[in-house]
Amino acid sequence: MLMRSDDGRLTEVRPMLFGDLAAAMGGEAVHPDALMQLDFKDDIGTLSEEHRQRFHDCLASCASRFILSGDDPAGLLSLGAGLSGLKVGYDPCRDDTLASLQRTGAFEAFARDAARAVPFAAYAYLEYPIILAGLDAGVNVVSIFRSAGMKVDAYTLNADHSRVEETLGRLVQAGVDQITTDEPRVLERLLSRVIPQRG
């Protein structure tokens, strides 16, 4: 099978399928604390029974290494049912969420309503500008999700974003558990500069 590389050239590298990923994550070479996020972008309700069964077959022996995330609480719960150790992550952010919250100031209600919608979720995924806007309004939405027993991921912060070091410091101080980035090594270096400033 031929695929195109990032620079547009054809390559014979075989694409990784979901079964390959599950096998790799279940292998001994993977760090025991490693977790892989499966961020479901499509409508879970459109999955056929065959697709659901294949999903379960692939994760049957390694579900504890995965987080199934998305914006459909009922769909996440139904797809993950029966997979022992599978973690669920919920993303309550929509295209208009930030603008709506800035207009209404209802940051606390947003966080509490979202946490109540997914009492089974282990993670909350939040656009980082929403976290910052909440802090500017005097509400730490991170602490609300964490008090509900969820870890919080702030997404997606990259080095070319405005005031990235200040943002990184504020997110850490707010208590986020992890930060999604396209540049993990770069942000790791930035974090090493931010942490001493907080100390």
GROMACS .gro file of C-alpha atoms in nm:
model
  199
    1MET     CA    1   0.000   0.000   0.000
    2LEU     CA    2   0.130   0.347  -0.091
    3MET     CA    3   0.075   0.651   0.127
    4ARG     CA    4   0.181   1.011   0.098
    5SER     CA    5   0.431   1.141   0.352
    6ASP     CA    6   0.406   1.488   0.507
    7ASP     CA    7   0.606   1.634   0.220
    8GLY     CA    8   0.374   1.480  -0.042
    9ARG     CA    9   0.602   1.199  -0.156
   10LEU     CA   10   0.468   0.848  -0.199
   11THR     CA   11   0.595   0.600   0.056
   12GLU     CA   12   0.542   0.231   0.116
   13VAL     CA   13   0.495   0.277   0.489
   14ARG     CA   14   0.189   0.082   0.598
   15PRO     CA   15  -0.074   0.291   0.777
   16MET     CA   16  -0.136   0.202   1.140
   17LEU     CA   17  -0.483   0.061   1.186
   18PHE     CA   18  -0.676   0.063   1.512
   19GLY     CA   19  -0.592  -0.301   1.577
   20ASP     CA   20  -0.222  -0.222   1.532
   21LEU     CA   21  -0.247   0.065   1.779
   22ALA     CA   22  -0.424  -0.148   2.038
   23ALA     CA   23  -0.162  -0.423   2.001
   24ALA     CA   24   0.120  -0.171   2.039
   25MET     CA   25  -0.034  -0.011   2.348
   26GLY     CA   26  -0.082  -0.354   2.504
   27GLY     CA   27   0.282  -0.449   2.449
   28GLU     CA   28   0.555  -0.466   2.711
   29ALA     CA   29   0.759  -0.191   2.543
   30VAL     CA   30   0.499   0.072   2.637
   31HIS     CA   31   0.552   0.262   2.962
   32PRO     CA   32   0.311   0.126   3.227
   33ASP     CA   33   0.167   0.474   3.287
   34ALA     CA   34   0.115   0.553   2.918
   35LEU     CA   35  -0.239   0.642   2.808
   36MET     CA   36  -0.369   0.685   2.454
   37GLN     CA   37  -0.660   0.922   2.391
   38LEU     CA   38  -0.920   0.809   2.137
   39ASP     CA   39  -1.093   1.137   2.056
   40PHE     CA   40  -1.417   1.045   1.881
   41LYS     CA   41  -1.509   1.323   1.638
   42ASP     CA   42  -1.797   1.154   1.454
   43ASP     CA   43  -2.146   1.062   1.567
   44ILE     CA   44  -2.110   0.749   1.781
   45GLY     CA   45  -2.473   0.666   1.710
   46THR     CA   46  -2.391   0.600   1.343
   47LEU     CA   47  -2.154   0.313   1.426
   48SER     CA   48  -2.275  -0.025   1.310
   49GLU     CA   49  -2.286  -0.322   1.543
   50GLU     CA   50  -1.993  -0.466   1.350
   51HIS     CA   51  -1.785  -0.155   1.415
   52ARG     CA   52  -1.875  -0.162   1.783
   53GLN     CA   53  -1.778  -0.526   1.810
   54ARG     CA   54  -1.447  -0.461   1.636
   55PHE     CA   55  -1.379  -0.173   1.877
   56HIS     CA   56  -1.440  -0.405   2.173
   57ASP     CA   57  -1.234  -0.687   2.025
   58CYS     CA   58  -0.935  -0.457   1.973
   59LEU     CA   59  -0.948  -0.316   2.328
   60ALA     CA   60  -1.053  -0.630   2.514
   61SER     CA   61  -0.710  -0.693   2.666
   62CYS     CA   62  -0.575  -0.337   2.687
   63ALA     CA   63  -0.869  -0.103   2.753
   64SER     CA   64  -0.701   0.035   3.067
   65ARG     CA   65  -0.439   0.198   2.842
   66PHE     CA   66  -0.699   0.412   2.664
   67ILE     CA   67  -0.920   0.718   2.718
   68LEU     CA   68  -1.232   0.731   2.502
   69SER     CA   69  -1.326   1.098   2.464
   70GLY     CA   70  -1.584   1.306   2.281
   71ASP     CA   71  -1.880   1.536   2.328
   72ASP     CA   72  -2.161   1.279   2.350
   73PRO     CA   73  -2.196   1.143   2.707
   74ALA     CA   74  -2.453   0.876   2.621
   75GLY     CA   75  -2.259   0.765   2.314
   76LEU     CA   76  -1.932   0.740   2.506
   77LEU     CA   77  -2.099   0.538   2.778
   78SER     CA   78  -2.262   0.297   2.532
   79LEU     CA   79  -1.950   0.245   2.320
   80GLY     CA   80  -1.729   0.188   2.621
   81ALA     CA   81  -1.973  -0.038   2.809
   82GLY     CA   82  -1.815  -0.366   2.912
   83LEU     CA   83  -1.453  -0.263   2.849
   84SER     CA   84  -1.286  -0.304   3.186
   85GLY     CA   85  -1.052  -0.021   3.278
   86LEU     CA   86  -1.142   0.204   2.984
   87LYS     CA   87  -1.139   0.568   3.090
   88VAL     CA   88  -1.387   0.821   2.953
   89GLY     CA   89  -1.310   1.185   2.873
   90TYR     CA   90  -1.572   1.450   2.807
   91ASP     CA   91  -1.531   1.766   2.600
   92PRO     CA   92  -1.813   2.015   2.671
   93CYS     CA   93  -1.667   2.286   2.446
   94ARG     CA   94  -1.844   2.392   2.127
   95ASP     CA   95  -1.749   2.649   1.864
   96ASP     CA   96  -1.951   2.919   2.039
   97THR     CA   97  -1.880   2.823   2.403
   98LEU     CA   98  -1.611   3.082   2.470
   99ALA     CA   99  -1.808   3.368   2.315
  100SER     CA  100  -2.122   3.264   2.503
  101LEU     CA  101  -1.941   3.245   2.838
  102GLN     CA  102  -1.772   3.581   2.783
  103ARG     CA  103  -2.113   3.731   2.711
  104THR     CA  104  -2.299   3.570   3.002
  105GLY     CA  105  -2.023   3.518   3.258
  106ALA     CA  106  -2.176   3.179   3.344
  107PHE     CA  107  -1.844   2.999   3.383
  108GLU     CA  108  -1.935   2.828   3.709
  109ALA     CA  109  -2.270   2.702   3.575
  110PHE     CA  110  -2.098   2.577   3.258
  111ALA     CA  111  -1.847   2.372   3.457
  112ARG     CA  112  -2.094   2.236   3.711
  113ASP     CA  113  -2.349   2.140   3.442
  114ALA     CA  114  -2.082   1.965   3.236
  115ALA     CA  115  -1.946   1.774   3.535
  116ARG     CA  116  -2.299   1.662   3.630
  117ALA     CA  117  -2.359   1.539   3.275
  118VAL     CA  118  -2.075   1.287   3.296
  119PRO     CA  119  -2.035   1.156   3.652
  120PHE     CA  120  -1.861   0.853   3.501
  121ALA     CA  121  -1.590   1.056   3.323
  122ALA     CA  122  -1.229   1.049   3.440
  123TYR     CA  123  -1.117   1.344   3.226
  124ALA     CA  124  -1.253   1.679   3.114
  125TYR     CA  125  -1.109   1.831   2.797
  126LEU     CA  126  -1.129   2.211   2.790
  127GLU     CA  127  -1.016   2.467   2.536
  128TYR     CA  128  -0.748   2.660   2.720
  129PRO     CA  129  -0.889   3.007   2.629
  130ILE     CA  130  -1.205   2.910   2.821
  131ILE     CA  131  -0.995   2.834   3.128
  132LEU     CA  132  -0.814   3.168   3.096
  133ALA     CA  133  -1.138   3.360   3.043
  134GLY     CA  134  -1.284   3.196   3.351
  135LEU     CA  135  -0.983   3.298   3.557
  136ASP     CA  136  -1.018   3.655   3.427
  137ALA     CA  137  -1.380   3.644   3.547
  138GLY     CA  138  -1.277   3.512   3.889
  139VAL     CA  139  -1.384   3.149   3.829
  140ASN     CA  140  -1.141   2.857   3.819
  141VAL     CA  141  -1.335   2.605   3.609
  142VAL     CA  142  -1.047   2.358   3.648
  143SER     CA  143  -1.106   2.333   4.021
  144ILE     CA  144  -1.477   2.266   3.965
  145PHE     CA  145  -1.407   1.968   3.740
  146ARG     CA  146  -1.135   1.841   3.970
  147SER     CA  147  -1.365   1.865   4.272
  148ALA     CA  148  -1.601   1.638   4.075
  149GLY     CA  149  -1.322   1.380   4.054
  150MET     CA  150  -1.203   1.452   3.699
  151LYS     CA  151  -0.858   1.528   3.569
  152VAL     CA  152  -0.844   1.827   3.336
  153ASP     CA  153  -0.671   1.854   3.000
  154ALA     CA  154  -0.625   2.202   2.850
  155TYR     CA  155  -0.603   2.204   2.472
  156THR     CA  156  -0.433   2.298   2.235
  157LEU     CA  157  -0.140   2.522   2.338
  158ASN     CA  158   0.154   2.569   2.100
  159ALA     CA  159   0.471   2.773   2.119
  160ASP     CA  160   0.361   3.027   1.857
  161HIS     CA  161   0.053   3.128   2.055
  162SER     CA  162   0.043   3.475   2.204
  163ARG     CA  163   0.203   3.505   2.551
  164VAL     CA  164   0.260   3.130   2.561
  165GLU     CA  165   0.481   3.129   2.872
  166GLU     CA  166   0.235   3.338   3.069
  167THR     CA  167  -0.049   3.113   2.951
  168LEU     CA  168   0.143   2.802   3.045
  169GLY     CA  169   0.207   2.939   3.392
  170ARG     CA  170  -0.157   3.032   3.445
  171LEU     CA  171  -0.277   2.688   3.335
  172VAL     CA  172  -0.035   2.516   3.569
  173GLN     CA  173  -0.134   2.744   3.855
  174ALA     CA  174  -0.503   2.676   3.782
  175GLY     CA  175  -0.433   2.308   3.843
  176VAL     CA  176  -0.461   2.144   3.500
  177ASP     CA  177  -0.340   1.785   3.498
  178GLN     CA  178  -0.218   1.786   3.140
  179ILE     CA  179  -0.185   2.014   2.838
  180THR     CA  180  -0.245   1.907   2.480
  181THR     CA  181   0.011   2.047   2.236
  182ASP     CA  182   0.149   1.976   1.892
  183GLU     CA  183   0.496   2.053   2.030
  184PRO     CA  184   0.554   1.854   2.350
  185ARG     CA  185   0.932   1.898   2.359
  186VAL     CA  186   0.908   2.272   2.308
  187LEU     CA  187   0.645   2.311   2.580
  188GLU     CA  188   0.849   2.092   2.812
  189ARG     CA  189   1.138   2.338   2.779
  190LEU     CA  190   0.906   2.632   2.834
  191LEU     CA  191   0.759   2.461   3.139
  192SER     CA  192   1.105   2.422   3.291
  193ARG     CA  193   1.135   2.802   3.277
  194VAL     CA  194   0.782   2.866   3.406
  195ILE     CA  195   0.794   2.637   3.710
  196PRO     CA  196   1.093   2.812   3.878
  197GLN     CA  197   0.915   3.146   3.832
  198ARG     CA  198   0.628   3.005   4.036
  199GLY     CA  199   0.858   2.865   4.302
   0.00000   0.00000   0.00000
